[in-house]
PDB file of C-alpha atoms and ligand atoms in Angstrom:
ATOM      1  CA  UNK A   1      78.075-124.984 -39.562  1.00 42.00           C
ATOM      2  CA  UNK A   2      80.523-127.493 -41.182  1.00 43.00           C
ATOM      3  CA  UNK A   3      82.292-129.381 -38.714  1.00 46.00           C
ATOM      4  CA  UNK A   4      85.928-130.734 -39.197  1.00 53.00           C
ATOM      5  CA  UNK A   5      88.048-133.572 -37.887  1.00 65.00           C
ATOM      6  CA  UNK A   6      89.457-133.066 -35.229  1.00 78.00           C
ATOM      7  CA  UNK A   7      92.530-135.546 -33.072  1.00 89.00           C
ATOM      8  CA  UNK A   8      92.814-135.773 -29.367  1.00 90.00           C
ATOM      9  CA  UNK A   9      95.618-135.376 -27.321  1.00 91.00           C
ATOM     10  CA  UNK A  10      96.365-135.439 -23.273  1.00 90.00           C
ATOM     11  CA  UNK A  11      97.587-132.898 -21.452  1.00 88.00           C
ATOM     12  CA  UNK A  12      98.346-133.234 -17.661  1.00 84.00           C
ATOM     13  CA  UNK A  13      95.502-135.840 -18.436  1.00 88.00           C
ATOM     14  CA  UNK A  14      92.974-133.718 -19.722  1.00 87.00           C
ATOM     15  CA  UNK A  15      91.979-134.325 -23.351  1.00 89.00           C
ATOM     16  CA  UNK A  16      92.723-131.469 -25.842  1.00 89.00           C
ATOM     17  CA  UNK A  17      91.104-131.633 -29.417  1.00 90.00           C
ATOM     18  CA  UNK A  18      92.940-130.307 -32.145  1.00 91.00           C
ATOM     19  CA  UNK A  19      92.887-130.152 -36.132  1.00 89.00           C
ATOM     20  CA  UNK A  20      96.256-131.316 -37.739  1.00 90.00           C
ATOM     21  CA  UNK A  21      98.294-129.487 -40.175  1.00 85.00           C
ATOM     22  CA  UNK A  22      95.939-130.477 -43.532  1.00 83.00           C
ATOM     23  CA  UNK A  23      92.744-131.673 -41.594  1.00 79.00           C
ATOM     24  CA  UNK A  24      93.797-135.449 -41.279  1.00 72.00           C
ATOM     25  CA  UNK A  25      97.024-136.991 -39.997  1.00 78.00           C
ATOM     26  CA  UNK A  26      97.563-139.197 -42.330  1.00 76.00           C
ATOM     27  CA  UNK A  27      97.660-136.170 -44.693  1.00 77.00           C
ATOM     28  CA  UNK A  28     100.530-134.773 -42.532  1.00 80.00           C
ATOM     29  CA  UNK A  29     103.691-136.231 -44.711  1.00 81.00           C
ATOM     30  CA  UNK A  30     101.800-133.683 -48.008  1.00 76.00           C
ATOM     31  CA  UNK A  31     101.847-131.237 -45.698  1.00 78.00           C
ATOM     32  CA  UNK A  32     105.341-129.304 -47.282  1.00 81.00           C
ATOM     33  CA  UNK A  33     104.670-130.029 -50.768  1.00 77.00           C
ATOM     34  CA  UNK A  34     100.822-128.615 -50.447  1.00 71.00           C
ATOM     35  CA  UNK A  35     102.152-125.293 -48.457  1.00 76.00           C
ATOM     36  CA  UNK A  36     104.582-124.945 -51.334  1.00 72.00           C
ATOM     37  CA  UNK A  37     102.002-125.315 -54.154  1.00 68.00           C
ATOM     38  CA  UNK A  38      98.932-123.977 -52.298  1.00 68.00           C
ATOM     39  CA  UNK A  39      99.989-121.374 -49.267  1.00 67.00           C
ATOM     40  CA  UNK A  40     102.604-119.387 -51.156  1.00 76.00           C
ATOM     41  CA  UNK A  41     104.642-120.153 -48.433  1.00 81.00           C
ATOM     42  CA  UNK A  42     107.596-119.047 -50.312  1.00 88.00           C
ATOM     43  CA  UNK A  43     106.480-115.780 -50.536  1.00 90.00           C
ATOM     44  CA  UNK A  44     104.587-114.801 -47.029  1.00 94.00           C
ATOM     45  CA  UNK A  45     106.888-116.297 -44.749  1.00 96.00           C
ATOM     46  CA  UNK A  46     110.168-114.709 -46.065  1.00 97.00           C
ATOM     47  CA  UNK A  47     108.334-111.171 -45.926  1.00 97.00           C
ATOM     48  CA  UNK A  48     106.552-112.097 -42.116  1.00 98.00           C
ATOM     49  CA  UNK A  49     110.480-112.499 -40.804  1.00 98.00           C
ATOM     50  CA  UNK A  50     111.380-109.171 -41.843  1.00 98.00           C
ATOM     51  CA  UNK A  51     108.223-107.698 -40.574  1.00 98.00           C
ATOM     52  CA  UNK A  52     109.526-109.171 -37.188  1.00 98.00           C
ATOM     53  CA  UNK A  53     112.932-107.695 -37.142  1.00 98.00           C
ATOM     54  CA  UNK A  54     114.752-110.101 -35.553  1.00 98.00           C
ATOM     55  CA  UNK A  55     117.498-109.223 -34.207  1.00 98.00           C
ATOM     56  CA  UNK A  56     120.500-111.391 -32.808  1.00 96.00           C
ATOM     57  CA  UNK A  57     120.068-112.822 -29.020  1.00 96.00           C
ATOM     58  CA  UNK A  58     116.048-112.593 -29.101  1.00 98.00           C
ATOM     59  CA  UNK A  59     114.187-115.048 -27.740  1.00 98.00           C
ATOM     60  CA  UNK A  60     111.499-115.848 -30.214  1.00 99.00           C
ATOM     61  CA  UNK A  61     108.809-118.661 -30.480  1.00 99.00           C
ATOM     62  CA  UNK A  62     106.994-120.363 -33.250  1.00 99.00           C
ATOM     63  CA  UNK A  63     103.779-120.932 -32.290  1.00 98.00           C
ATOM     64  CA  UNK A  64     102.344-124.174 -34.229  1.00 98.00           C
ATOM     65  CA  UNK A  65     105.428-124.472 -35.892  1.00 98.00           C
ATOM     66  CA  UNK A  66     104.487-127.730 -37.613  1.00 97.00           C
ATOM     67  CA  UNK A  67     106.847-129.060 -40.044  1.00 97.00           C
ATOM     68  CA  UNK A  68     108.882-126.033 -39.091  1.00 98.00           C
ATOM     69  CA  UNK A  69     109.979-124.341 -42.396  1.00 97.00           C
ATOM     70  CA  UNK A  70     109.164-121.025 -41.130  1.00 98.00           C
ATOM     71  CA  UNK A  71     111.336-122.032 -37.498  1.00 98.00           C
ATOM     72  CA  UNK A  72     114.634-123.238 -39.832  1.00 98.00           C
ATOM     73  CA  UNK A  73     113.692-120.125 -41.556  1.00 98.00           C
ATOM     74  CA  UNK A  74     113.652-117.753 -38.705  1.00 98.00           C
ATOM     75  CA  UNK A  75     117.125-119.240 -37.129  1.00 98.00           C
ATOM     76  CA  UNK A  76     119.128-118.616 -40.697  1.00 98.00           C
ATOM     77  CA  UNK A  77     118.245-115.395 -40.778  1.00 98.00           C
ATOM     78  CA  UNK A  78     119.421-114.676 -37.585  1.00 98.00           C
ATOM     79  CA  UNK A  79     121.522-117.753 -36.217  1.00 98.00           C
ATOM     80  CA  UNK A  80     122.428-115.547 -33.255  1.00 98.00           C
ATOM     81  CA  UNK A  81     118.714-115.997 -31.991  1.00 98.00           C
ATOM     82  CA  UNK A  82     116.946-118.367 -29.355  1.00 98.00           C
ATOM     83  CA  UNK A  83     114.643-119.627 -31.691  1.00 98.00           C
ATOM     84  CA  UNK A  84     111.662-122.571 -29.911  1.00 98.00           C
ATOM     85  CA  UNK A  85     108.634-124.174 -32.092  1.00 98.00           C
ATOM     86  CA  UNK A  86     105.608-125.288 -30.529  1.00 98.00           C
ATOM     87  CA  UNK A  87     102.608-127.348 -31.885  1.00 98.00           C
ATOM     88  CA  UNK A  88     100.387-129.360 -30.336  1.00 97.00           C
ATOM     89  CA  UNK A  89     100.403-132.632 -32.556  1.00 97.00           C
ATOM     90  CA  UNK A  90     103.577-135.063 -32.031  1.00 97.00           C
ATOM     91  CA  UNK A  91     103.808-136.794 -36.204  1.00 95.00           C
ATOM     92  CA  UNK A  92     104.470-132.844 -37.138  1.00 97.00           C
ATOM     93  CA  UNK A  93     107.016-132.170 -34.618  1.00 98.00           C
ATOM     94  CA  UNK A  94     109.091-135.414 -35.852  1.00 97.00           C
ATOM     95  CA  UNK A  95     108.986-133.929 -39.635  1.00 97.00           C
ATOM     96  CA  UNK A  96     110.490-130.790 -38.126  1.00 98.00           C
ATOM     97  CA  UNK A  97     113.102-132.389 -35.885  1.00 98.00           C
ATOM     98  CA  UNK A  98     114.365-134.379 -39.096  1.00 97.00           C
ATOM     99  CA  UNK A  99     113.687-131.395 -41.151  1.00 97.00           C
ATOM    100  CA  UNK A 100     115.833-129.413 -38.288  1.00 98.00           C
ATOM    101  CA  UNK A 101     119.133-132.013 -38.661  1.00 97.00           C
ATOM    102  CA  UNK A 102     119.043-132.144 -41.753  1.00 97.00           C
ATOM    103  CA  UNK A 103     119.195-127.891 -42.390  1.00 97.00           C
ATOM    104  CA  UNK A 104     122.177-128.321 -39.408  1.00 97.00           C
ATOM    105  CA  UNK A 105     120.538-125.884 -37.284  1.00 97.00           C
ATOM    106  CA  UNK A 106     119.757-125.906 -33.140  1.00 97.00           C
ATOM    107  CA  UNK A 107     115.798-125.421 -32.578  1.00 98.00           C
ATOM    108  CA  UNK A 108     113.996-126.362 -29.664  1.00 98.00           C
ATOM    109  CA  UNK A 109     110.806-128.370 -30.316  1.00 98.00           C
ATOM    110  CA  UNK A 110     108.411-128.274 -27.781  1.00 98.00           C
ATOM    111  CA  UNK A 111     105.049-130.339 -27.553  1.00 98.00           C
ATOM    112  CA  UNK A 112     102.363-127.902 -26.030  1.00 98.00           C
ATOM    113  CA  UNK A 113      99.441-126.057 -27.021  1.00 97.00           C
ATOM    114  CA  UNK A 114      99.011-122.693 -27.688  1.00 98.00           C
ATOM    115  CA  UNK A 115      96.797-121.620 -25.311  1.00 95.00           C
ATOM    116  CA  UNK A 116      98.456-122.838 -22.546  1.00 96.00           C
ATOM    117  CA  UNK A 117     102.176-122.518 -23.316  1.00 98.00           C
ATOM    118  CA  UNK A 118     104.688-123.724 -20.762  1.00 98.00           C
ATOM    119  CA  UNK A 119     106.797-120.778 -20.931  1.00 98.00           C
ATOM    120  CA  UNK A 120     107.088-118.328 -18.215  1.00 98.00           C
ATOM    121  CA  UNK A 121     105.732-114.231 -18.191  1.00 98.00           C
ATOM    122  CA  UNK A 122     107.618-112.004 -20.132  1.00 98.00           C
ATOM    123  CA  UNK A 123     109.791-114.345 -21.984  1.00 98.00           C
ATOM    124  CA  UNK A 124     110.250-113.344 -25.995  1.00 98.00           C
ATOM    125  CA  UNK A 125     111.341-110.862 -27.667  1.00 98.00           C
ATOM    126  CA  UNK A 126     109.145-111.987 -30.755  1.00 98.00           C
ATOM    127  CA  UNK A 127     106.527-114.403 -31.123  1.00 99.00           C
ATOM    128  CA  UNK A 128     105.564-115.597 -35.084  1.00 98.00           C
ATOM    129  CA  UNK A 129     102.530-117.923 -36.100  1.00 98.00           C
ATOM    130  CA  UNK A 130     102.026-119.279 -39.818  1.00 98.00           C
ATOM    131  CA  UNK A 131      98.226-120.508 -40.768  1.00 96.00           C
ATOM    132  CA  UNK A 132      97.692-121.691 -37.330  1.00 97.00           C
ATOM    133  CA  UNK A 133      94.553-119.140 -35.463  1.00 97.00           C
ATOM    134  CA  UNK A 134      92.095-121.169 -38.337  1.00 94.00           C
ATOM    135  CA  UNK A 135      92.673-124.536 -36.971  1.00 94.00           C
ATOM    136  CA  UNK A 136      91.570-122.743 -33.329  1.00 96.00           C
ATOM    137  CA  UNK A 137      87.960-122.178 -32.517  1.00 94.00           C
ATOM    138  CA  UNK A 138      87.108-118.571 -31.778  1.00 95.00           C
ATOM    139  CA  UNK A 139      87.437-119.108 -27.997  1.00 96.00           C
ATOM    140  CA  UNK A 140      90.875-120.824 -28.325  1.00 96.00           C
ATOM    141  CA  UNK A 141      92.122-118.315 -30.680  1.00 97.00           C
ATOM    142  CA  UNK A 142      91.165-115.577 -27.992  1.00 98.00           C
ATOM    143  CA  UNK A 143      92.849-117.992 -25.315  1.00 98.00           C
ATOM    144  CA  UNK A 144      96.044-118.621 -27.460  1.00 98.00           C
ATOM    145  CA  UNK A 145      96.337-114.230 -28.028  1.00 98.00           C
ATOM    146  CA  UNK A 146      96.063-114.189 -24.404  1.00 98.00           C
ATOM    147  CA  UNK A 147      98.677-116.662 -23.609  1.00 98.00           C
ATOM    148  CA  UNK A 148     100.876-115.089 -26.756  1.00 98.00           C
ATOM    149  CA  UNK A 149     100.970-111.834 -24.528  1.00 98.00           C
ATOM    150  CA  UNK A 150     102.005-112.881 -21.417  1.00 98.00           C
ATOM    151  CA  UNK A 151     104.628-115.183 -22.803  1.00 98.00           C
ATOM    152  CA  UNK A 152     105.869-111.536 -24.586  1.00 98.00           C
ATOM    153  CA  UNK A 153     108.383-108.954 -22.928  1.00 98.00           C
ATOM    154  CA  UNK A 154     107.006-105.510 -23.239  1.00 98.00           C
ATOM    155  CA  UNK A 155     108.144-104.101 -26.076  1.00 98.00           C
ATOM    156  CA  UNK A 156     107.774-107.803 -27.589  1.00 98.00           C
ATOM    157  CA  UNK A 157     105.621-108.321 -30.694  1.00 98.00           C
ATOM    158  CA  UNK A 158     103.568-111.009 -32.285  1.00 98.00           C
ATOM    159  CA  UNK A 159     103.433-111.611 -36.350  1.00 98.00           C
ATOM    160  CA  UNK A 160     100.721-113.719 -37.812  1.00 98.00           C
ATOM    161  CA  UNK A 161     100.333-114.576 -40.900  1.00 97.00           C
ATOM    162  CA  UNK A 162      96.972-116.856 -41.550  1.00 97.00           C
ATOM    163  CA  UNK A 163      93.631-116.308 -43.252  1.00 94.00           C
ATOM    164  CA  UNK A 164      92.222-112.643 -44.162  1.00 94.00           C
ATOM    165  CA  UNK A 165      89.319-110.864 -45.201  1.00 91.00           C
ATOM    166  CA  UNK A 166      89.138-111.632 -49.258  1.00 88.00           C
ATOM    167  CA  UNK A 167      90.672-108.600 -51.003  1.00 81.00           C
ATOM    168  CA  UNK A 168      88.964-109.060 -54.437  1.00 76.00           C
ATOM    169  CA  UNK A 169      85.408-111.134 -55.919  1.00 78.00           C
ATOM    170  CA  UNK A 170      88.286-114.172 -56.942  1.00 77.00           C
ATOM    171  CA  UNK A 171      89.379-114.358 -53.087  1.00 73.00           C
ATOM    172  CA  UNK A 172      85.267-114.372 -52.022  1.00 75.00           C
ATOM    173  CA  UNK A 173      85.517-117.519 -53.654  1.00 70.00           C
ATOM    174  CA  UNK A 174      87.464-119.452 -51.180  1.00 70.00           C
ATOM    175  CA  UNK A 175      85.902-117.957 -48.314  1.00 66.00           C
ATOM    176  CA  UNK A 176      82.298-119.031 -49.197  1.00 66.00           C
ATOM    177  CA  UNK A 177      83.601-122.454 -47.766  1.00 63.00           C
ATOM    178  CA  UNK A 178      85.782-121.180 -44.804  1.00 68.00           C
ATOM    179  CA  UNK A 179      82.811-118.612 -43.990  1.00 67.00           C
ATOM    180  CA  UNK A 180      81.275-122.191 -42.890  1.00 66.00           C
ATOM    181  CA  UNK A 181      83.781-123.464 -41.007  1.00 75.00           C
ATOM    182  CA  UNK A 182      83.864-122.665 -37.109  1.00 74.00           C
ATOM    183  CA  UNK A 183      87.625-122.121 -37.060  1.00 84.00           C
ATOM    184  CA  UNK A 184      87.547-120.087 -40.287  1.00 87.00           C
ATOM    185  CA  UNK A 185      84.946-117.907 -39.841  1.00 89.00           C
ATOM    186  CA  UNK A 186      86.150-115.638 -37.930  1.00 93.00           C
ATOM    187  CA  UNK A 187      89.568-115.703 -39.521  1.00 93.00           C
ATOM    188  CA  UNK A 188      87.857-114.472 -43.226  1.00 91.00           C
ATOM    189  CA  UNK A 189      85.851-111.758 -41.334  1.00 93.00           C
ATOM    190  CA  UNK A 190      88.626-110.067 -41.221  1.00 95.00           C
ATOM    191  CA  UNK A 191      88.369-110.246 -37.380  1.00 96.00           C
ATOM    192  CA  UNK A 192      91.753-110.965 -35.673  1.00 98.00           C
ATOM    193  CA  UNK A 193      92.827-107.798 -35.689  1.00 98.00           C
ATOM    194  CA  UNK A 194      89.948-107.001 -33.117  1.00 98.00           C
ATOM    195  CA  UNK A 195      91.018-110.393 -31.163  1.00 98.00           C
ATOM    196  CA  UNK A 196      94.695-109.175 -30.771  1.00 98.00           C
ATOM    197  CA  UNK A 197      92.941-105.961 -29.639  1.00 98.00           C
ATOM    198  CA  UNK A 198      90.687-107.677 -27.177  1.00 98.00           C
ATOM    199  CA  UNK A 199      93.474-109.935 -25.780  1.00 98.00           C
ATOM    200  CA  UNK A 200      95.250-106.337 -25.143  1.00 98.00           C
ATOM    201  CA  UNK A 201      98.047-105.850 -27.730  1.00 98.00           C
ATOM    202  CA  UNK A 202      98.213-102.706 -29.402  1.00 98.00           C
ATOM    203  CA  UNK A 203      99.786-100.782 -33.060  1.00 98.00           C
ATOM    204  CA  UNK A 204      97.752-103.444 -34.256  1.00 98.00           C
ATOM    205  CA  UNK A 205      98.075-103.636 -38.312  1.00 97.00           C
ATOM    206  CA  UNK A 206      97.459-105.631 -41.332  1.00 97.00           C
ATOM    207  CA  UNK A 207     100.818-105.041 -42.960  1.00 96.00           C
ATOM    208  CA  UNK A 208     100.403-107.373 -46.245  1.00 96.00           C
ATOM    209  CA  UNK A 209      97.938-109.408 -48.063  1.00 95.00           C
ATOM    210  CA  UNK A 210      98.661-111.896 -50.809  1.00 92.00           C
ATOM    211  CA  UNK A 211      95.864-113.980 -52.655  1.00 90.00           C
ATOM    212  CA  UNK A 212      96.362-118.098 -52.711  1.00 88.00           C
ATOM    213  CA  UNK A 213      94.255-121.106 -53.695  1.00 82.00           C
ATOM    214  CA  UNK A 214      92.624-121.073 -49.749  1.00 82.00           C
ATOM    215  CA  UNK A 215      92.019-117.479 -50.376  1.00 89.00           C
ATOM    216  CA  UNK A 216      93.356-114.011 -48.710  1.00 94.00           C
ATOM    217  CA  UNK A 217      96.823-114.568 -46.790  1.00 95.00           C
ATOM    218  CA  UNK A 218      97.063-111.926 -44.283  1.00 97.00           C
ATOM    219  CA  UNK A 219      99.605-110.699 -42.074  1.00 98.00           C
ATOM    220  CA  UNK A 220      99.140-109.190 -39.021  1.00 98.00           C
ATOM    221  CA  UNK A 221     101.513-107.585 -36.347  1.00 98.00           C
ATOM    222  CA  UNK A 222     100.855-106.456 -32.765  1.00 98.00           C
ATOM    223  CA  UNK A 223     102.697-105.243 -30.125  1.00 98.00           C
ATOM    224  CA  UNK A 224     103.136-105.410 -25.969  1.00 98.00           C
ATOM    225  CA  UNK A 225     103.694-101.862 -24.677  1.00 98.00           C
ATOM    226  CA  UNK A 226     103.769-103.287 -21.246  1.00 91.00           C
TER     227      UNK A 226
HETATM  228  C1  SAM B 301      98.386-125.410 -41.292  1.00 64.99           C
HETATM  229  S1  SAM B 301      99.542-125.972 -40.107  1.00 64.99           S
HETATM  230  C2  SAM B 301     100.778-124.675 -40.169  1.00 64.99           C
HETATM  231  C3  SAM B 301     102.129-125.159 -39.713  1.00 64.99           C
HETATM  232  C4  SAM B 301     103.254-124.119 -39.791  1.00 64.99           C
HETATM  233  N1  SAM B 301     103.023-123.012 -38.914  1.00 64.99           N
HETATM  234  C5  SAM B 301     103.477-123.655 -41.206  1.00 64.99           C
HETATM  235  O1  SAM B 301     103.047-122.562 -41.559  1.00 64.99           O
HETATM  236  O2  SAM B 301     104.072-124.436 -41.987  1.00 64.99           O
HETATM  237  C6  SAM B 301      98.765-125.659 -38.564  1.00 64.99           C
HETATM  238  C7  SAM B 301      99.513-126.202 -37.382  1.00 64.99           C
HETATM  239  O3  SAM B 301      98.864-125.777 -36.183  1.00 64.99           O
HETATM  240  C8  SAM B 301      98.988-126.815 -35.240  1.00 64.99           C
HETATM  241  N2  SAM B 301      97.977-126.632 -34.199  1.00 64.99           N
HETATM  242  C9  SAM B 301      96.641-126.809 -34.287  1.00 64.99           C
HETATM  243  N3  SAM B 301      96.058-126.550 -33.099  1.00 64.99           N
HETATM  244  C10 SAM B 301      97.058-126.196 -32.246  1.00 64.99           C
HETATM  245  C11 SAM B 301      97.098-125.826 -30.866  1.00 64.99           C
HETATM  246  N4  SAM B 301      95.981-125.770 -30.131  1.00 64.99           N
HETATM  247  N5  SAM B 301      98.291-125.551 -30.310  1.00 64.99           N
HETATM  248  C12 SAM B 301      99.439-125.627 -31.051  1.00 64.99           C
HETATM  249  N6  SAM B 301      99.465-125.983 -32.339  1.00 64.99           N
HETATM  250  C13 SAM B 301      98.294-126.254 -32.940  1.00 64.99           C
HETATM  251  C14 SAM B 301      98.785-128.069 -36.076  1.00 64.99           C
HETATM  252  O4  SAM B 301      99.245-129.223 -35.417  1.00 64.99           O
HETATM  253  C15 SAM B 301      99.571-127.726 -37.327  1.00 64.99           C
HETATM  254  O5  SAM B 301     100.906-128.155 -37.245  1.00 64.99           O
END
């Protein structure tokens, strides 16, 4: 197994390891240009926001919003929305506050991580996570699903859109490499649907795949009957 680099940060003094938004944080500043390039971000994020069907006064979270395109995204479509980013690594969340007053929009940043989010039961109407479960190990992304649902109103869903199960031979290519990687694994065994099913969320579906330089971009949609 391939291991990665990982930062550290404190929480109520307990260290918390973490992998930033392109492996190293002194990568971080690429981060929007590389999504652009790389992630077809222009494409996937756009379509996960109408999966989500937000509509005006819901409370919705990004979780590991980094630079927090698809949070400035999220509020313009629906301006009349509640609309919070999380991510655990402070350098990101100071690209997305500048990125944030400079689109003129009102988002709440939070630092926190995602599975243990400082948000009370029953709280969003929608929760939406870009390319963030493959940074988590296979415990933490179990944890984070967990924490996702209780953080959900019934009725609430989650959207993810992050690494898939490789749709065609040119997509196996990619995953040869994240097959290796502890966080990615999982992610390109097509397994999160069976996580969100573990961590009890339900009309669990892939609803769109699109191929990209890391590989298959899946999305992924679940929802809280109760
Ligand atoms: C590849 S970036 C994606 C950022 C953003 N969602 C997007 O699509 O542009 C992954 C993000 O997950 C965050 N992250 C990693 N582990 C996390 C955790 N345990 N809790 C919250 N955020 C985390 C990283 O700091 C990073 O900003």
């Amino acid at each position: 197994m391939i291991t990665t680099l990982e930062s550290t940060i404190k929480f109520n003094s307990k260290p918390v390891t973490y992998i930033p938004a392109l492996g190293f944080s002194a990568l971080t500043p690429f981060f929007d240009s590389f999504q652009k390039w790389g992630a077809k971000e222009g494409t996937f994020k756009p379509k996960l926001i109408a999966h989500a069907g937000i509509q005006k006064n819901f409370e919705v979270l990004d979780l590991g919003c980094g630079t927090g395109t698809l949070t400035i995204l999220v509020k313009k479509s629906q301006p009349l929305a509640d609309v919070i980013g999380i991510d655990i690594d402070p350098n990101v969340l100071s690209l997305a506050k500048e990125k944030t007053a400079n689109a003129k929009v009102h988002i709440t940043f939070d630092l926190g991580t995602a599975f243990n989010l400082p948000y009370p039961d029953n709280f969003f109407d929608r929760v939406v996570s870009s390319l963030v479960f493959h940074h988590l190990t296979r415990e933490n992304k179990l944890r984070a699903l967990k924490e996702v649902r209780r953080v959900l109103k019934a009725n609430g869903e989650i959207h993810i859109a992050d690494l898939g199960k490789p749709q065609n031979i040119l997509m196996r290519l990619p995953s040869v490499v994240m097959r290796r990687l502890e966080e990615t694994e999982d992610n390109v065994k097509g397994l999160l649907p069976q996580m969100l099913n573990i961590a009890g969320f339900n009309e669990i579906e892939e609803t769109s795949k699109l191929m990209t330089i890391f590989g298959t971009v899946s999305l992924y949609k679940g929802l809280k009957i109760s």
